[in-house]
Amino acid sequence: MTTNGWLQISFYLVALLALAKPLGGYMARVYEGQPIWLDRLLGSVERAIYRLCGIREQNEMGWKEYGMATLLFSAAGFLFLYALQRLQGYLPLNPAGFGAVPPELAFNTATSFVTNTNWQAYGGETTMSYLTQMLGLTVQNFVSAATGMAVLVALIRGLARKSAETIGNFWVDLVRTTLYILLPLSVIFSLVLVSQGMVQTFSDYQKVKLLQPVSYDQPVSDASGQPVLDEKGQPKTEKVTVTEQVLALGPAASQVAIKQLGTNGGGFFNVNSAHPFENPTPFSNFLELLAILLIPAALCYTFGKMVGDTRQGWAILAAMTIVLVVFVWGAYWAESAGNPLIAKMGVDQTLSNVQPGGNMEGKEVRFGLANSVLWASATTAASNGSVNSMHDSYTPLGGLVPLFLMQFGEVIFGGVGSGLYGMLVFAIIAVFVAGLMVGRTPEYLGKKIEAYEMKMASLLILIMPIIVLGLTAVASVTATGRASIFNPGPHGFSEILYAYSSMGNNNGSAFAGFGANTPFYNLTGGVAMLVARFWWIIPTLALAGSLARKKAVPAGLGTLPTHTPLFIVLLIGTVVLVGALTFIPALALGPIVEQIVMIQGVHP
Amino acid sequence: MTTHLRAAFVSLGLLTILTGVLYPLAVTGVAQLLLPRQANGSLIVKHGGPSDQPAGSALIGQPFDDPKYFWGRPSATGPFPYNAAASSGSNLGPTNDALTTAVKDRIAALKAADPDNTAPVPVDLVTASGSGLDPHISPAAADYQVRRVARARGLNEEAIRRLVEQQTEGRQFGFLGEPRVNVLLLNLALDAAR
């Protein structure tokens, strides 16, 4: 760890927290239907959309209707995206002539993008046509994020309203989120990113000259594609000399902006934001990092504003930030310590002003360690999943950080909307636990927390571990499941656990050596993503409906205030305890064993 | 139900046009108009003829293993290193034998090209980058190679060191990122200095 590294991390946190209030206040105005200056520009577009869709703006919905609209919209998105992938061979804008995406992969990908996960079992440039990328994947980057934010706003209204039957209009929340929040921010971010060198073009791949031509051995195959063997029975190879480099280009900036802002994370290029065209400079890296947590952080302020007490929002944001900082420290420490197996060979891993040092496998020089571990922590604290370094190559404890952060249920910032509604569920559990201790009926924001609310909250926190650990167990004991492992030993178990933790929490990041594109993982992972998304959304909306109907109880002497440091500690304790009790045994089998193996210097 | 079905499909269609067609087109238009060099890959155009093929991108590394050039980060792209049409990291885990073997081989290659260099090897010179296209090495990794390049080119070390210094980029705005040397630009400058 270096002083400069911590300076960069601190600067990032200060910028993030400073922007929470202005953006959060703006979003509150958007959701409360107050006048905003973008109305003049986009108001007519908004009204035209309502007219064409037959939406009555003033018609508010109860929670069941709101939930049905959410499900119908997600189902429509899924069907369209699935069909687009299966039919892309017959459709235009397919210069590489890709055929239909296989059914299990199309199912997995459609699920992945509709649930705001962006798990990518495919290679973009080798599977998806331009049309599929644009009309399917990019669009879901916007609308799946908007869906999560709409559900959050419905829950906030449930907390804010008293004796009310309705929690808002899903269509209005969806359209206003897209038009007034996601689109304008994306336009600004994408143009600033281009200024740093991110590509944005529809032209063909660019050929450039190599300064020093490179040769490699290529296996020879016959007409039927079978490898040709030489006299000794070894595959025959021929020397190929390459004198040109083909630069993959494309409209990257527009997709990267929304990929980060909407906590999507699906990369334009294979290596995501480690690619110099997808993250050219330290400043582009700072901006992309900022975009990962910007909306989740600002929504905390929106929440406080809408329930009429901004201190409530700051308390939640403080709890999230504290957990994040602790985990960033852990990852930074582990990666700075480097890899002892490599140090033994006379390699210098010291961190200094002339070299990044530490564990540099899978990392880029321009980012160094501080920016890599900050990204790894932020992208998994939020349910973003984009990477600027390869998590599979992290030291075992360094890799434990992103893994564990996902296993908290994506509530430390979390996905846009989904993270905060998850965290509010944990807040309800926290006040319930506190209420049990003093023997009083728990309240949150003046609403009594009763049996129904606790049933919904318990449903929510139980299902994720069952899915993640259950599927990990099945995959670890079957040959089909183990066939996808890339790194041997305990690291291989970590790869499986990481994959299901990622999909089962709608994150999308991966230990990328893992062979995810098999029917087994496509199908089980697809189910995990669906459960993770909609098992949360429906009980959350039920909770919103039930809370909205309640009368407000005035705070009394026995009421636990939910804006104090005491509550922040209680909330952190609840999240960390639930996560730790559930996942530490599994983590012990993967990263923790591997760390010991690495320090001992014995190979598995 | 039917009103919601209509709303679901029509709103999806309209938002698709807005975010999937109009948005990327508008951003591309503005980017091509205002920032054409960056938007098209930061190409290095040599001052020869205008029809000449670009000499690379300032953002994408190239493979080097000739002792007279500075070498960049090891690259895990297939089938050859620095394949900019198929970016990839190695994804090798920290305790994987394949990783330790690869590092050992890279150290051996560096020593073979520069046998009497006994300095410890900077870690970024023997570990694969995340993208496989990392255009940079650390100033320490450049310094490690100065003597070898000087000998291979029959130039004195001071001249080479000065070129390295010219091509060394500090932290952005003085504090963001890491100090670094762009390998392709440095090697182009070396060739030009001859």
Short mmCIF file of N, CA and C in Angstrom, two decimals, chain A residues 4 8 11 51-54 61 65 68 73 134-135 142 171 179 186 190 194-197 199-202 206-212 216 244-246 248 254 270-271 274-276 281-283 339 341 346-348 353-357 360-366 368 390 392-394 396 486-488 512-513 594 598 603, chain B residues 1 4 6-8 10-12 16 18-21 23-24 27-28 32 35 38-41 43 53-54 56 59-62 64-66 73 79-80 82 84-85 87-88 90-97 99-100 107 120-123 127-131 133-134 136 138-140 171-173 175-180 187 191:
data_model
loop_
_atom_site.label_atom_id
_atom_site.label_comp_id
_atom_site.label_asym_id
_atom_site.label_seq_id
_atom_site.Cartn_x
_atom_site.Cartn_y
_atom_site.Cartn_z
N ASN A 4 0.17 7.45 -2.10
CA ASN A 4 -0.55 7.88 -3.30
C ASN A 4 -1.77 7.00 -3.56
N GLN A 8 -5.60 8.36 -3.91
CA GLN A 8 -6.53 8.13 -5.01
C GLN A 8 -7.86 7.55 -4.52
N PHE A 11 -9.79 10.34 -2.70
CA PHE A 11 -10.33 11.31 -3.65
C PHE A 11 -11.61 10.76 -4.28
N ARG A 51 -48.93 8.36 -24.59
CA ARG A 51 -50.08 8.31 -25.50
C ARG A 51 -50.04 7.02 -26.33
N LEU A 52 -48.87 6.73 -26.92
CA LEU A 52 -48.76 5.55 -27.78
C LEU A 52 -48.95 4.25 -26.99
N CYS A 53 -48.56 4.25 -25.74
CA CYS A 53 -48.67 3.03 -24.94
C CYS A 53 -50.04 2.91 -24.27
N GLY A 54 -50.84 3.93 -24.36
CA GLY A 54 -52.13 3.92 -23.67
C GLY A 54 -51.99 3.98 -22.16
N MET A 61 -51.09 2.66 -8.97
CA MET A 61 -51.31 1.21 -8.88
C MET A 61 -51.12 0.73 -7.45
N GLU A 65 -50.76 -4.78 -8.86
CA GLU A 65 -50.77 -4.28 -10.24
C GLU A 65 -49.36 -3.82 -10.64
N MET A 68 -47.36 -6.79 -11.38
CA MET A 68 -47.71 -7.42 -12.65
C MET A 68 -47.10 -6.65 -13.82
N PHE A 73 -43.35 -6.38 -18.23
CA PHE A 73 -42.33 -5.65 -18.98
C PHE A 73 -41.05 -6.48 -19.08
N MET A 134 -27.06 -3.90 -30.26
CA MET A 134 -27.69 -2.59 -30.13
C MET A 134 -29.13 -2.68 -29.63
N LEU A 135 -29.96 -3.42 -30.37
CA LEU A 135 -31.39 -3.44 -30.06
C LEU A 135 -31.70 -4.31 -28.85
N PHE A 142 -30.33 -0.15 -20.24
CA PHE A 142 -31.13 0.98 -19.75
C PHE A 142 -32.34 0.49 -18.96
N TRP A 171 -45.25 2.31 -15.14
CA TRP A 171 -44.87 2.80 -16.48
C TRP A 171 -44.28 4.19 -16.40
N LEU A 179 -35.71 8.48 -19.30
CA LEU A 179 -35.60 9.77 -20.01
C LEU A 179 -34.82 10.82 -19.25
N SER A 186 -25.83 9.30 -19.40
CA SER A 186 -25.07 8.48 -20.33
C SER A 186 -24.45 9.32 -21.45
N SER A 190 -20.46 9.37 -21.85
CA SER A 190 -19.86 8.75 -23.03
C SER A 190 -18.97 9.74 -23.76
N VAL A 194 -14.94 9.42 -24.50
CA VAL A 194 -14.31 9.48 -25.83
C VAL A 194 -13.11 10.43 -25.80
N SER A 195 -13.24 11.53 -25.07
CA SER A 195 -12.13 12.49 -25.03
C SER A 195 -10.86 11.85 -24.47
N GLN A 196 -11.01 10.78 -23.67
CA GLN A 196 -9.85 10.09 -23.11
C GLN A 196 -9.29 9.04 -24.05
N GLY A 197 -9.97 8.77 -25.17
CA GLY A 197 -9.48 7.79 -26.13
C GLY A 197 -10.36 6.57 -26.29
N VAL A 199 -13.10 4.39 -27.97
CA VAL A 199 -13.54 4.43 -29.36
C VAL A 199 -15.06 4.55 -29.44
N GLN A 200 -15.53 5.21 -30.50
CA GLN A 200 -16.96 5.36 -30.77
C GLN A 200 -17.13 5.52 -32.27
N THR A 201 -17.27 4.40 -32.96
CA THR A 201 -17.34 4.44 -34.41
C THR A 201 -18.11 3.23 -34.92
N PHE A 202 -18.68 3.35 -36.11
CA PHE A 202 -19.34 2.20 -36.73
C PHE A 202 -18.49 1.61 -37.84
N GLN A 206 -9.70 -1.73 -37.73
CA GLN A 206 -8.59 -1.00 -38.35
C GLN A 206 -7.34 -1.87 -38.38
N LYS A 207 -6.69 -1.95 -39.57
CA LYS A 207 -5.42 -2.68 -39.64
C LYS A 207 -4.26 -1.70 -39.50
N VAL A 208 -3.28 -2.06 -38.64
CA VAL A 208 -2.09 -1.24 -38.49
C VAL A 208 -0.86 -2.12 -38.65
N LYS A 209 0.29 -1.48 -38.89
CA LYS A 209 1.54 -2.23 -39.09
C LYS A 209 2.15 -2.59 -37.74
N LEU A 210 2.72 -3.81 -37.66
CA LEU A 210 3.49 -4.15 -36.48
C LEU A 210 4.91 -3.67 -36.68
N LEU A 211 5.48 -3.02 -35.66
CA LEU A 211 6.86 -2.54 -35.77
C LEU A 211 7.80 -3.73 -35.88
N GLN A 212 7.57 -4.77 -35.08
CA GLN A 212 8.35 -6.00 -35.19
C GLN A 212 7.40 -7.16 -35.49
N TYR A 216 4.40 -17.40 -34.96
CA TYR A 216 3.93 -18.41 -34.01
C TYR A 216 3.62 -19.69 -34.77
N GLU A 244 0.74 -7.58 -39.35
CA GLU A 244 -0.27 -6.55 -39.10
C GLU A 244 -1.00 -6.83 -37.79
N GLN A 245 -1.50 -5.77 -37.20
CA GLN A 245 -2.33 -5.92 -36.02
C GLN A 245 -3.72 -5.43 -36.40
N VAL A 246 -4.74 -6.20 -36.07
CA VAL A 246 -6.11 -5.79 -36.36
C VAL A 246 -6.72 -5.21 -35.09
N ALA A 248 -9.72 -4.11 -33.01
CA ALA A 248 -11.18 -4.17 -32.90
C ALA A 248 -11.69 -2.81 -32.45
N SER A 254 -20.65 4.70 -25.96
CA SER A 254 -22.07 4.82 -25.63
C SER A 254 -22.52 3.62 -24.80
N ASN A 270 -13.86 -8.23 -24.94
CA ASN A 270 -13.80 -9.43 -24.12
C ASN A 270 -13.28 -9.17 -22.71
N VAL A 271 -12.22 -8.35 -22.58
CA VAL A 271 -11.65 -8.15 -21.25
C VAL A 271 -12.26 -6.94 -20.53
N ALA A 274 -10.58 -3.60 -18.75
CA ALA A 274 -9.13 -3.70 -18.76
C ALA A 274 -8.60 -3.32 -20.15
N HIS A 275 -9.48 -3.40 -21.16
CA HIS A 275 -9.09 -3.10 -22.55
C HIS A 275 -8.78 -1.61 -22.71
N PRO A 276 -7.63 -1.28 -23.31
CA PRO A 276 -7.28 0.14 -23.43
C PRO A 276 -8.32 0.97 -24.19
N THR A 281 -7.34 5.67 -19.92
CA THR A 281 -6.44 6.44 -19.05
C THR A 281 -6.85 6.32 -17.59
N PRO A 282 -5.99 6.74 -16.67
CA PRO A 282 -6.40 6.77 -15.26
C PRO A 282 -7.64 7.63 -15.03
N PHE A 283 -7.80 8.70 -15.81
CA PHE A 283 -8.97 9.56 -15.62
C PHE A 283 -10.24 8.86 -16.10
N ASN A 339 2.69 -12.17 -4.65
CA ASN A 339 2.65 -13.63 -4.69
C ASN A 339 4.00 -14.19 -4.25
N LEU A 341 5.19 -17.08 -4.27
CA LEU A 341 5.76 -18.07 -5.19
C LEU A 341 6.57 -17.39 -6.29
N GLY A 346 13.25 -14.19 -7.57
CA GLY A 346 14.05 -13.00 -7.80
C GLY A 346 13.29 -11.92 -8.54
N VAL A 347 11.98 -11.87 -8.32
CA VAL A 347 11.16 -10.84 -8.94
C VAL A 347 10.86 -9.77 -7.89
N ASP A 348 10.97 -8.49 -8.32
CA ASP A 348 10.78 -7.39 -7.39
C ASP A 348 9.30 -6.98 -7.37
N ASN A 353 7.41 4.45 -6.59
CA ASN A 353 7.07 5.46 -7.58
C ASN A 353 7.55 5.10 -8.98
N VAL A 354 8.34 4.02 -9.10
CA VAL A 354 8.80 3.64 -10.43
C VAL A 354 8.20 2.32 -10.89
N GLN A 355 7.44 1.65 -10.05
CA GLN A 355 6.74 0.46 -10.53
C GLN A 355 5.51 0.18 -9.66
N PRO A 356 4.44 -0.36 -10.29
CA PRO A 356 3.23 -0.64 -9.50
C PRO A 356 3.46 -1.72 -8.45
N GLY A 357 4.25 -2.75 -8.80
CA GLY A 357 4.57 -3.80 -7.82
C GLY A 357 3.38 -4.65 -7.41
N MET A 360 0.88 -8.36 -10.00
CA MET A 360 0.52 -7.68 -11.25
C MET A 360 -0.06 -8.62 -12.31
N GLU A 361 -0.15 -9.91 -12.03
CA GLU A 361 -0.75 -10.82 -13.02
C GLU A 361 -2.22 -10.41 -13.24
N GLY A 362 -2.57 -10.14 -14.50
CA GLY A 362 -3.95 -9.76 -14.80
C GLY A 362 -4.29 -8.31 -14.53
N LYS A 363 -3.25 -7.49 -14.25
CA LYS A 363 -3.52 -6.07 -14.01
C LYS A 363 -2.80 -5.22 -15.05
N GLU A 364 -3.25 -3.97 -15.20
CA GLU A 364 -2.70 -3.05 -16.18
C GLU A 364 -1.80 -2.03 -15.47
N VAL A 365 -0.69 -1.67 -16.15
CA VAL A 365 0.27 -0.76 -15.52
C VAL A 365 -0.35 0.61 -15.24
N ARG A 366 -1.18 1.13 -16.19
CA ARG A 366 -1.69 2.49 -15.99
C ARG A 366 -2.59 2.59 -14.75
N GLY A 368 -2.35 0.27 -11.96
CA GLY A 368 -1.63 -0.13 -10.76
C GLY A 368 -2.54 -0.85 -9.78
N MET A 390 -8.08 -8.84 -13.85
CA MET A 390 -8.66 -10.18 -13.88
C MET A 390 -8.75 -10.77 -12.47
N ASP A 392 -9.67 -13.59 -11.41
CA ASP A 392 -9.23 -14.98 -11.30
C ASP A 392 -7.75 -15.05 -10.90
N SER A 393 -6.97 -14.01 -11.26
CA SER A 393 -5.54 -14.02 -10.97
C SER A 393 -5.18 -13.29 -9.68
N TYR A 394 -6.20 -12.83 -8.93
CA TYR A 394 -5.91 -12.16 -7.66
C TYR A 394 -5.31 -13.17 -6.68
N PRO A 396 -5.37 -15.21 -3.24
CA PRO A 396 -6.59 -15.81 -2.70
C PRO A 396 -7.41 -14.84 -1.85
N PHE A 486 -10.94 -24.10 -14.43
CA PHE A 486 -9.73 -23.75 -15.19
C PHE A 486 -8.48 -23.88 -14.34
N ASN A 487 -8.50 -23.35 -13.13
CA ASN A 487 -7.34 -23.43 -12.23
C ASN A 487 -7.52 -24.59 -11.25
N PRO A 488 -6.48 -25.41 -11.05
CA PRO A 488 -6.63 -26.60 -10.20
C PRO A 488 -6.66 -26.25 -8.71
N ALA A 512 -12.70 -15.32 -14.69
CA ALA A 512 -12.99 -15.48 -16.11
C ALA A 512 -12.33 -16.68 -16.77
N GLY A 513 -11.44 -17.37 -16.07
CA GLY A 513 -10.89 -18.58 -16.66
C GLY A 513 -11.93 -19.69 -16.73
N GLU A 594 -6.56 -21.76 -0.02
CA GLU A 594 -5.57 -21.45 -1.06
C GLU A 594 -4.53 -20.46 -0.55
N MET A 598 -0.61 -21.03 -0.57
CA MET A 598 0.30 -20.11 -1.24
C MET A 598 1.43 -19.67 -0.31
N HIS A 603 2.50 -26.59 -3.78
CA HIS A 603 1.50 -26.53 -4.83
C HIS A 603 0.41 -27.54 -4.58
N MET B 1 -55.28 -6.00 -17.66
CA MET B 1 -54.26 -6.91 -18.18
C MET B 1 -53.87 -6.54 -19.61
N HIS B 4 -52.00 -3.39 -19.81
CA HIS B 4 -50.61 -3.55 -19.39
C HIS B 4 -49.80 -4.28 -20.45
N ARG B 6 -50.27 -4.17 -23.68
CA ARG B 6 -49.98 -3.18 -24.71
C ARG B 6 -48.87 -2.25 -24.23
N ALA B 7 -48.99 -1.77 -23.01
CA ALA B 7 -47.98 -0.86 -22.47
C ALA B 7 -46.61 -1.53 -22.47
N ALA B 8 -46.55 -2.83 -22.10
CA ALA B 8 -45.27 -3.53 -22.02
C ALA B 8 -44.60 -3.57 -23.38
N VAL B 10 -45.38 -1.93 -26.33
CA VAL B 10 -45.17 -0.65 -27.01
C VAL B 10 -44.06 0.15 -26.33
N SER B 11 -44.05 0.17 -24.99
CA SER B 11 -43.00 0.95 -24.32
C SER B 11 -41.63 0.32 -24.60
N LEU B 12 -41.57 -1.03 -24.65
CA LEU B 12 -40.29 -1.66 -24.98
C LEU B 12 -39.83 -1.23 -26.37
N THR B 16 -36.63 1.05 -27.09
CA THR B 16 -35.59 0.43 -27.93
C THR B 16 -35.10 1.43 -28.98
N LEU B 18 -35.27 4.63 -28.81
CA LEU B 18 -34.61 5.76 -28.14
C LEU B 18 -33.20 5.40 -27.65
N THR B 19 -33.09 4.28 -26.93
CA THR B 19 -31.81 3.97 -26.29
C THR B 19 -30.94 3.05 -27.13
N GLY B 20 -31.55 2.30 -28.07
CA GLY B 20 -30.78 1.35 -28.86
C GLY B 20 -30.39 1.88 -30.22
N VAL B 21 -31.08 2.92 -30.70
CA VAL B 21 -30.78 3.46 -32.04
C VAL B 21 -30.35 4.92 -31.94
N TYR B 23 -29.73 6.98 -29.37
CA TYR B 23 -28.66 7.33 -28.42
C TYR B 23 -27.27 7.00 -28.98
N PRO B 24 -26.99 5.74 -29.41
CA PRO B 24 -25.63 5.49 -29.94
C PRO B 24 -25.33 6.29 -31.20
N VAL B 27 -24.41 9.91 -30.09
CA VAL B 27 -23.08 9.98 -29.47
C VAL B 27 -21.99 9.79 -30.52
N THR B 28 -22.20 8.85 -31.46
CA THR B 28 -21.21 8.65 -32.51
C THR B 28 -21.05 9.91 -33.35
N GLN B 32 -17.52 11.81 -33.55
CA GLN B 32 -16.79 11.87 -34.82
C GLN B 32 -16.54 13.31 -35.25
N LEU B 35 -14.22 14.82 -31.74
CA LEU B 35 -13.05 14.10 -31.25
C LEU B 35 -12.68 12.95 -32.20
N GLN B 38 -9.55 10.46 -31.21
CA GLN B 38 -9.83 9.54 -30.10
C GLN B 38 -10.90 8.52 -30.46
N ALA B 39 -11.96 8.98 -31.14
CA ALA B 39 -13.09 8.09 -31.41
C ALA B 39 -12.71 6.97 -32.37
N ASN B 40 -11.62 7.16 -33.12
CA ASN B 40 -11.25 6.15 -34.11
C ASN B 40 -10.02 5.34 -33.71
N GLY B 41 -9.61 5.40 -32.46
CA GLY B 41 -8.57 4.48 -32.00
C GLY B 41 -7.19 5.09 -31.80
N LEU B 43 -4.87 6.54 -33.58
CA LEU B 43 -3.87 5.94 -34.48
C LEU B 43 -2.63 6.80 -34.60
N GLN B 53 -0.01 2.98 -44.13
CA GLN B 53 -0.73 2.31 -43.07
C GLN B 53 -0.29 2.92 -41.72
N PRO B 54 -1.23 3.14 -40.79
CA PRO B 54 -0.82 3.67 -39.49
C PRO B 54 0.19 2.74 -38.81
N GLY B 56 0.35 1.89 -35.83
CA GLY B 56 -0.18 1.35 -34.59
C GLY B 56 -1.12 2.33 -33.92
N LEU B 59 -2.68 3.59 -27.95
CA LEU B 59 -3.29 2.98 -26.76
C LEU B 59 -3.13 1.47 -26.71
N ILE B 60 -2.70 0.85 -27.82
CA ILE B 60 -2.64 -0.60 -27.88
C ILE B 60 -1.19 -1.04 -28.02
N GLY B 61 -0.74 -1.94 -27.16
CA GLY B 61 0.63 -2.42 -27.20
C GLY B 61 0.88 -3.33 -28.39
N GLN B 62 2.17 -3.57 -28.68
CA GLN B 62 2.57 -4.50 -29.74
C GLN B 62 3.61 -5.46 -29.17
N PHE B 64 7.07 -7.43 -28.71
CA PHE B 64 8.49 -7.23 -28.99
C PHE B 64 9.29 -8.32 -28.30
N ASP B 65 10.23 -8.96 -29.03
CA ASP B 65 11.16 -9.87 -28.35
C ASP B 65 12.56 -9.73 -28.91
N ASP B 66 12.78 -8.73 -29.77
CA ASP B 66 14.10 -8.45 -30.31
C ASP B 66 14.88 -7.65 -29.25
N ARG B 73 4.71 -5.78 -21.60
CA ARG B 73 4.15 -6.79 -20.70
C ARG B 73 3.95 -8.09 -21.46
N PRO B 79 -4.11 -16.38 -31.20
CA PRO B 79 -3.04 -17.38 -31.14
C PRO B 79 -1.66 -16.75 -31.03
N PHE B 80 -1.57 -15.43 -31.10
CA PHE B 80 -0.27 -14.78 -30.95
C PHE B 80 -0.42 -13.59 -29.99
N TYR B 82 -0.57 -9.97 -28.15
CA TYR B 82 -1.05 -8.65 -28.55
C TYR B 82 -1.98 -8.73 -29.76
N ALA B 84 -5.04 -7.76 -31.11
CA ALA B 84 -5.99 -6.71 -30.70
C ALA B 84 -7.41 -6.99 -31.18
N ALA B 85 -7.61 -8.13 -31.86
CA ALA B 85 -8.97 -8.51 -32.24
C ALA B 85 -9.52 -9.53 -31.26
N SER B 87 -8.88 -9.67 -27.26
CA SER B 87 -8.24 -9.35 -25.99
C SER B 87 -8.47 -10.46 -24.98
N SER B 88 -7.46 -10.70 -24.12
CA SER B 88 -7.63 -11.74 -23.11
C SER B 88 -6.54 -11.65 -22.05
N SER B 90 -4.58 -13.93 -18.80
CA SER B 90 -4.21 -15.34 -18.67
C SER B 90 -5.21 -16.07 -17.78
N ASN B 91 -5.81 -15.34 -16.81
CA ASN B 91 -6.72 -15.92 -15.82
C ASN B 91 -6.08 -17.01 -14.97
N LEU B 92 -4.76 -17.10 -14.97
CA LEU B 92 -4.09 -18.10 -14.15
C LEU B 92 -4.17 -17.69 -12.68
N GLY B 93 -4.53 -18.63 -11.83
CA GLY B 93 -4.62 -18.36 -10.40
C GLY B 93 -3.23 -18.30 -9.78
N PRO B 94 -3.14 -17.69 -8.56
CA PRO B 94 -1.83 -17.45 -7.96
C PRO B 94 -1.06 -18.72 -7.60
N THR B 95 -1.77 -19.84 -7.38
CA THR B 95 -1.05 -21.06 -7.02
C THR B 95 -1.00 -22.06 -8.17
N ASN B 96 -1.41 -21.61 -9.36
CA ASN B 96 -1.39 -22.51 -10.51
C ASN B 96 0.05 -22.72 -10.99
N ASP B 97 0.45 -23.98 -11.17
CA ASP B 97 1.81 -24.27 -11.67
C ASP B 97 2.10 -23.60 -13.00
N LEU B 99 1.28 -20.76 -13.94
CA LEU B 99 1.71 -19.37 -13.73
C LEU B 99 3.20 -19.33 -13.36
N THR B 100 3.59 -20.14 -12.40
CA THR B 100 5.00 -20.11 -11.96
C THR B 100 5.93 -20.53 -13.10
N ILE B 107 11.55 -14.96 -17.12
CA ILE B 107 12.80 -14.51 -16.50
C ILE B 107 13.98 -15.07 -17.28
N PRO B 120 17.09 -7.40 -9.63
CA PRO B 120 15.80 -8.10 -9.54
C PRO B 120 14.87 -7.63 -10.66
N VAL B 121 14.06 -8.55 -11.19
CA VAL B 121 13.21 -8.22 -12.34
C VAL B 121 11.92 -7.55 -11.85
N PRO B 122 11.58 -6.37 -12.39
CA PRO B 122 10.32 -5.72 -12.00
C PRO B 122 9.13 -6.61 -12.35
N VAL B 123 8.18 -6.69 -11.45
CA VAL B 123 7.12 -7.71 -11.57
C VAL B 123 6.27 -7.51 -12.82
N THR B 127 4.75 -10.64 -15.64
CA THR B 127 3.37 -11.08 -15.41
C THR B 127 2.49 -10.56 -16.55
N ALA B 128 1.55 -11.40 -17.00
CA ALA B 128 0.69 -11.04 -18.12
C ALA B 128 -0.30 -9.95 -17.71
N SER B 129 -0.56 -9.02 -18.62
CA SER B 129 -1.49 -7.93 -18.33
C SER B 129 -2.92 -8.44 -18.37
N GLY B 130 -3.84 -7.62 -17.88
CA GLY B 130 -5.25 -8.00 -17.86
C GLY B 130 -5.84 -8.10 -19.25
N SER B 131 -5.49 -7.15 -20.12
CA SER B 131 -6.10 -7.11 -21.45
C SER B 131 -5.31 -7.91 -22.47
N LEU B 133 -3.13 -6.44 -23.99
CA LEU B 133 -2.81 -5.36 -24.93
C LEU B 133 -2.20 -4.16 -24.22
N ASP B 134 -1.80 -4.32 -22.96
CA ASP B 134 -1.28 -3.21 -22.16
C ASP B 134 -0.16 -2.50 -22.91
N HIS B 136 1.77 -0.21 -21.80
CA HIS B 136 2.77 0.39 -20.91
C HIS B 136 3.59 -0.64 -20.15
N SER B 138 6.35 -0.24 -16.48
CA SER B 138 6.72 0.73 -15.46
C SER B 138 8.08 1.34 -15.79
N PRO B 139 8.39 2.53 -15.26
CA PRO B 139 9.73 3.09 -15.45
C PRO B 139 10.82 2.13 -14.98
N ALA B 140 10.54 1.35 -13.93
CA ALA B 140 11.54 0.39 -13.46
C ALA B 140 11.79 -0.69 -14.50
N ARG B 171 1.87 10.52 -13.36
CA ARG B 171 0.47 10.29 -13.01
C ARG B 171 -0.40 11.38 -13.62
N GLN B 172 -1.61 11.01 -14.05
CA GLN B 172 -2.50 11.99 -14.68
C GLN B 172 -2.93 13.01 -13.62
N PHE B 173 -2.88 14.28 -13.98
CA PHE B 173 -3.15 15.40 -13.07
C PHE B 173 -2.27 15.32 -11.82
N PHE B 175 -1.69 12.87 -9.78
CA PHE B 175 -1.96 11.88 -8.73
C PHE B 175 -2.74 10.65 -9.19
N LEU B 176 -3.34 10.67 -10.38
CA LEU B 176 -4.16 9.52 -10.80
C LEU B 176 -3.35 8.49 -11.57
N GLY B 177 -3.55 7.22 -11.26
CA GLY B 177 -2.89 6.14 -11.99
C GLY B 177 -1.43 6.00 -11.57
N GLU B 178 -0.63 5.37 -12.45
CA GLU B 178 0.77 5.08 -12.14
C GLU B 178 1.68 5.70 -13.20
N PRO B 179 2.91 6.05 -12.82
CA PRO B 179 3.88 6.50 -13.83
C PRO B 179 4.14 5.34 -14.79
N ARG B 180 4.34 5.65 -16.08
CA ARG B 180 4.41 4.55 -17.05
C ARG B 180 5.14 4.98 -18.32
N ASN B 187 9.80 2.64 -28.69
CA ASN B 187 10.53 1.92 -29.73
C ASN B 187 10.51 2.67 -31.06
N ASP B 191 13.88 3.95 -33.08
CA ASP B 191 14.16 3.77 -34.51
C ASP B 191 14.38 5.11 -35.20
#
